Amino acid sequence: MALPQAPYLPPLNSAPPFPSSTGANRATVEAKAPTETRLYPNYGRAEIVLERGKGARLWDTTGRQYLDLYAGIAVNTLGHDHPELTHAIADQAAKLVHISNHYYSAPNIELAARLCALTGMARAFFCNSGTEANEALLKLARRYYFARGETERYEVLAFTGSFHGRTLGSLAATGQSKYREGFGPLAGVTHVPYGDLEAVRKALTPRVAAILVEPILGEGGVILPPAGFLEGLRALCDEHGCLLLADEIQTGVGRTGKFLGFDWTNVRPDALSLAKGLGGGVPIGAMLCRTELETALPPGSHGTTFGGNPLASRAALAVLAVLTRDDLMGNVVRLGTHLATRLAAFSDRYAAVQSTRGQGFLQALELAPHIDPNHALALLRDKGVLVTIAGGNALRFTPPLILTEEELEQGLDALREVLEELSR
Ligand SMILES: *Cc1c(COP(=O)(O)O)cnc(C)c1O
């Protein structure tokens, strides 16, 4: 059965279009307005029910095809239904899904070793999401100074425009009022302007235990730090004797073209968090730290029931294996440069574009102030291309790392048409 195609998306050569659900099933999964489902209405969702994916393609329940240039918010590292990842999940599910952290599992031990080798860290703690990985960082910092008798040293410096998650600890670190509103009191974190080393220096009181920083502000609008900023933070932390914590949840696992965002610098944080792309869509988060911090959270002091379960660990191992074997970071550097160049050219050409910026497969196109980003997003979606909004006014491109040049060109063609329409 031929399926309706979005204008820019020819059928995949490698896989036939997926047959859509039967009529009977279809009726139960039709898109509904938020008021018509029993789902808690805390998200603004498009009225589309997605059903299948293959590579960088998605299909909804009506059989319409989309090009996925957002990867479930920088999560689907290998795209959809990647053979190795699908096999790893199925194979592991048939052996062990969950055992708790009362026992070891081989995939979890192996994943810890892999991640430490990839990041230069000494130990890995596993959890189930980004916000939990950041909670682990925050608790690690407090407990480290507590164990040294420095009980007054518990504050964290974070940055305006940052995003660190939605639980109360990581929300306290998040430097954007739109996420914080109504959830106070959120204590223990001071925010300073991103990129401003002088402001950091002034804020470094004896109470500061750690600086928490994203190598690139992701949700905040894909803001790159000025040259030398991360190195400057490292120097200030050394001078002040506090910890440098890196939130690599969005920038990690190859998204910028190196394994970590910090890999573009010649300095290391003391500990870091990973999540989003790590499991290729299977929920997993990780806190990695260097040797000096390995006793800061002694047995019983921190934990999670699901963290590092064999299923999620196996999925992450599959992601890391393909990432290396297929040189996906090479693909990100090559196509990311191409994407950045093309976005910059759009910026020169179309009045609807204010500016562009990014690194690798984390790119943003900031729209002119008079353009409604949700309108632009919807126009692009109508052409069958899915992206997200970051920083309130920018279209953010976080494609799966397996994206091909041909797919990228299709996405850029659709974007050009939308920008032409918006600039008229
Ligand atoms: C998404 C994100 C988080 C939160 O991750 P969740 O899995 O949604 O809890 C934290 N920090 C950064 C930089 C992120 O991009």
Short mmCIF file of N, CA, C and O in Angstrom, two decimals, residues 370-422:
data_model
loop_
_atom_site.label_atom_id
_atom_site.label_comp_id
_atom_site.label_asym_id
_atom_site.label_seq_id
_atom_site.Cartn_x
_atom_site.Cartn_y
_atom_site.Cartn_z
N HIS A 370 10.07 39.24 15.08
CA HIS A 370 8.65 39.28 14.69
C HIS A 370 8.11 37.90 14.29
O HIS A 370 6.93 37.76 14.00
N ILE A 371 8.96 36.89 14.26
CA ILE A 371 8.51 35.56 13.84
C ILE A 371 8.17 34.71 15.07
O ILE A 371 8.94 34.63 16.02
N ASP A 372 6.99 34.08 15.03
CA ASP A 372 6.60 33.18 16.11
C ASP A 372 7.27 31.82 15.87
O ASP A 372 6.99 31.15 14.88
N PRO A 373 8.14 31.40 16.79
CA PRO A 373 8.88 30.15 16.56
C PRO A 373 7.96 28.93 16.44
O PRO A 373 8.25 28.00 15.69
N ASN A 374 6.85 28.95 17.16
CA ASN A 374 5.91 27.83 17.06
C ASN A 374 5.26 27.75 15.68
O ASN A 374 4.96 26.66 15.19
N HIS A 375 5.07 28.92 15.08
CA HIS A 375 4.53 28.95 13.72
C HIS A 375 5.56 28.36 12.74
O HIS A 375 5.21 27.53 11.89
N ALA A 376 6.81 28.77 12.90
CA ALA A 376 7.87 28.24 12.04
C ALA A 376 8.00 26.72 12.21
O ALA A 376 8.12 25.98 11.23
N LEU A 377 7.93 26.28 13.45
CA LEU A 377 8.01 24.84 13.75
C LEU A 377 6.88 24.08 13.06
O LEU A 377 7.10 23.02 12.47
N ALA A 378 5.68 24.66 13.12
CA ALA A 378 4.51 24.00 12.53
C ALA A 378 4.62 23.97 11.00
O ALA A 378 4.27 22.97 10.37
N LEU A 379 5.13 25.05 10.41
CA LEU A 379 5.30 25.09 8.94
C LEU A 379 6.27 24.00 8.50
O LEU A 379 6.06 23.30 7.50
N LEU A 380 7.34 23.86 9.28
CA LEU A 380 8.35 22.85 8.96
C LEU A 380 7.75 21.45 9.11
O LEU A 380 7.99 20.56 8.30
N ARG A 381 6.97 21.27 10.15
CA ARG A 381 6.33 19.98 10.40
C ARG A 381 5.35 19.65 9.27
O ARG A 381 5.26 18.51 8.84
N ASP A 382 4.66 20.67 8.78
CA ASP A 382 3.74 20.44 7.65
C ASP A 382 4.50 19.94 6.43
O ASP A 382 3.94 19.26 5.58
N LYS A 383 5.76 20.32 6.34
CA LYS A 383 6.60 19.82 5.23
C LYS A 383 7.27 18.50 5.59
O LYS A 383 8.11 17.99 4.86
N GLY A 384 6.94 17.97 6.77
CA GLY A 384 7.43 16.65 7.15
C GLY A 384 8.77 16.66 7.84
O GLY A 384 9.45 15.63 7.85
N VAL A 385 9.18 17.79 8.43
CA VAL A 385 10.48 17.85 9.10
C VAL A 385 10.27 18.26 10.56
O VAL A 385 9.61 19.25 10.85
N LEU A 386 10.84 17.48 11.46
CA LEU A 386 10.64 17.71 12.89
C LEU A 386 11.91 18.28 13.53
O LEU A 386 12.99 17.71 13.43
N VAL A 387 11.76 19.44 14.20
CA VAL A 387 12.84 20.04 15.00
C VAL A 387 12.22 20.51 16.32
O VAL A 387 11.03 20.28 16.57
N THR A 388 13.02 21.13 17.18
CA THR A 388 12.49 21.67 18.43
C THR A 388 12.84 23.16 18.54
O THR A 388 13.59 23.68 17.72
N ILE A 389 12.32 23.78 19.58
CA ILE A 389 12.63 25.18 19.86
C ILE A 389 13.54 25.24 21.08
O ILE A 389 13.37 24.48 22.02
N ALA A 390 14.53 26.10 21.04
CA ALA A 390 15.38 26.31 22.21
C ALA A 390 15.55 27.80 22.45
O ALA A 390 15.50 28.60 21.50
N GLY A 391 15.73 28.17 23.71
CA GLY A 391 15.96 29.56 24.05
C GLY A 391 14.79 30.47 23.73
O GLY A 391 14.94 31.69 23.67
N GLY A 392 13.64 29.89 23.48
CA GLY A 392 12.43 30.69 23.26
C GLY A 392 12.22 31.15 21.83
O GLY A 392 11.09 31.29 21.38
N ASN A 393 13.29 31.38 21.07
CA ASN A 393 13.12 31.98 19.74
C ASN A 393 14.00 31.36 18.66
O ASN A 393 14.19 31.94 17.60
N ALA A 394 14.55 30.19 18.94
CA ALA A 394 15.42 29.57 17.94
C ALA A 394 14.91 28.17 17.59
O ALA A 394 14.42 27.44 18.46
N LEU A 395 15.03 27.81 16.32
CA LEU A 395 14.80 26.43 15.91
C LEU A 395 16.09 25.68 16.22
O LEU A 395 17.17 26.11 15.85
N ARG A 396 15.93 24.54 16.91
CA ARG A 396 17.12 23.77 17.29
C ARG A 396 17.16 22.47 16.50
O ARG A 396 16.16 21.75 16.44
N PHE A 397 18.32 22.18 15.97
CA PHE A 397 18.54 20.96 15.17
C PHE A 397 19.44 20.03 15.96
O PHE A 397 20.60 20.34 16.23
N THR A 398 18.89 18.89 16.36
CA THR A 398 19.67 17.86 17.07
C THR A 398 19.40 16.51 16.42
O THR A 398 18.80 15.63 17.03
N PRO A 399 19.81 16.34 15.16
CA PRO A 399 19.46 15.10 14.46
C PRO A 399 20.15 13.88 15.04
O PRO A 399 21.14 14.01 15.77
N PRO A 400 19.64 12.70 14.71
CA PRO A 400 20.35 11.49 15.10
C PRO A 400 21.73 11.48 14.45
O PRO A 400 21.91 12.02 13.35
N LEU A 401 22.70 10.87 15.10
CA LEU A 401 24.09 10.94 14.62
C LEU A 401 24.31 10.11 13.36
O LEU A 401 25.36 10.22 12.72
N ILE A 402 23.31 9.30 13.01
CA ILE A 402 23.41 8.46 11.81
C ILE A 402 22.85 9.17 10.58
O ILE A 402 22.78 8.57 9.51
N LEU A 403 22.46 10.42 10.71
CA LEU A 403 21.87 11.17 9.59
C LEU A 403 22.80 11.12 8.37
O LEU A 403 24.02 11.23 8.52
N THR A 404 22.21 11.00 7.19
CA THR A 404 23.02 11.02 5.96
C THR A 404 22.96 12.42 5.34
O THR A 404 22.07 13.22 5.64
N GLU A 405 23.90 12.66 4.43
CA GLU A 405 23.94 13.96 3.75
C GLU A 405 22.67 14.19 2.94
O GLU A 405 22.13 15.30 2.92
N GLU A 406 22.19 13.14 2.31
CA GLU A 406 20.97 13.24 1.50
C GLU A 406 19.77 13.65 2.38
O GLU A 406 18.97 14.51 2.00
N GLU A 407 19.69 13.04 3.56
CA GLU A 407 18.59 13.39 4.46
C GLU A 407 18.72 14.83 4.93
O GLU A 407 17.73 15.58 5.00
N LEU A 408 19.95 15.23 5.25
CA LEU A 408 20.18 16.61 5.69
C LEU A 408 19.75 17.59 4.61
O LEU A 408 19.10 18.60 4.89
N GLU A 409 20.10 17.29 3.36
CA GLU A 409 19.72 18.16 2.23
C GLU A 409 18.21 18.29 2.12
O GLU A 409 17.69 19.37 1.86
N GLN A 410 17.52 17.17 2.33
CA GLN A 410 16.05 17.21 2.27
C GLN A 410 15.50 18.14 3.35
O GLN A 410 14.60 18.94 3.10
N GLY A 411 16.07 18.03 4.54
CA GLY A 411 15.63 18.89 5.64
C GLY A 411 15.92 20.36 5.34
O GLY A 411 15.09 21.23 5.60
N LEU A 412 17.09 20.63 4.77
CA LEU A 412 17.46 22.01 4.45
C LEU A 412 16.60 22.59 3.34
O LEU A 412 16.27 23.78 3.36
N ASP A 413 16.21 21.75 2.38
CA ASP A 413 15.31 22.21 1.33
C ASP A 413 13.97 22.65 1.92
O ASP A 413 13.42 23.69 1.55
N ALA A 414 13.45 21.84 2.84
CA ALA A 414 12.18 22.18 3.49
C ALA A 414 12.33 23.46 4.29
O ALA A 414 11.47 24.35 4.26
N LEU A 415 13.46 23.58 5.01
CA LEU A 415 13.70 24.78 5.82
C LEU A 415 13.76 26.02 4.93
O LEU A 415 13.21 27.07 5.27
N ARG A 416 14.45 25.90 3.79
CA ARG A 416 14.57 27.05 2.88
C ARG A 416 13.18 27.52 2.46
O ARG A 416 12.90 28.72 2.46
N GLU A 417 12.31 26.60 2.11
CA GLU A 417 10.95 26.98 1.70
C GLU A 417 10.20 27.68 2.82
O GLU A 417 9.50 28.67 2.59
N VAL A 418 10.36 27.18 4.03
CA VAL A 418 9.67 27.80 5.17
C VAL A 418 10.22 29.21 5.41
O VAL A 418 9.45 30.15 5.63
N LEU A 419 11.53 29.36 5.34
CA LEU A 419 12.14 30.68 5.58
C LEU A 419 11.74 31.67 4.48
O LEU A 419 11.53 32.85 4.75
N GLU A 420 11.64 31.17 3.24
CA GLU A 420 11.19 32.00 2.13
C GLU A 420 9.79 32.52 2.41
O GLU A 420 9.51 33.72 2.29
N GLU A 421 8.93 31.61 2.85
CA GLU A 421 7.54 31.97 3.14
C GLU A 421 7.48 32.98 4.29
O GLU A 421 6.76 33.96 4.23
N LEU A 422 8.28 32.74 5.32
CA LEU A 422 8.26 33.62 6.50
C LEU A 422 8.88 34.98 6.20
O LEU A 422 8.62 35.96 6.89
#
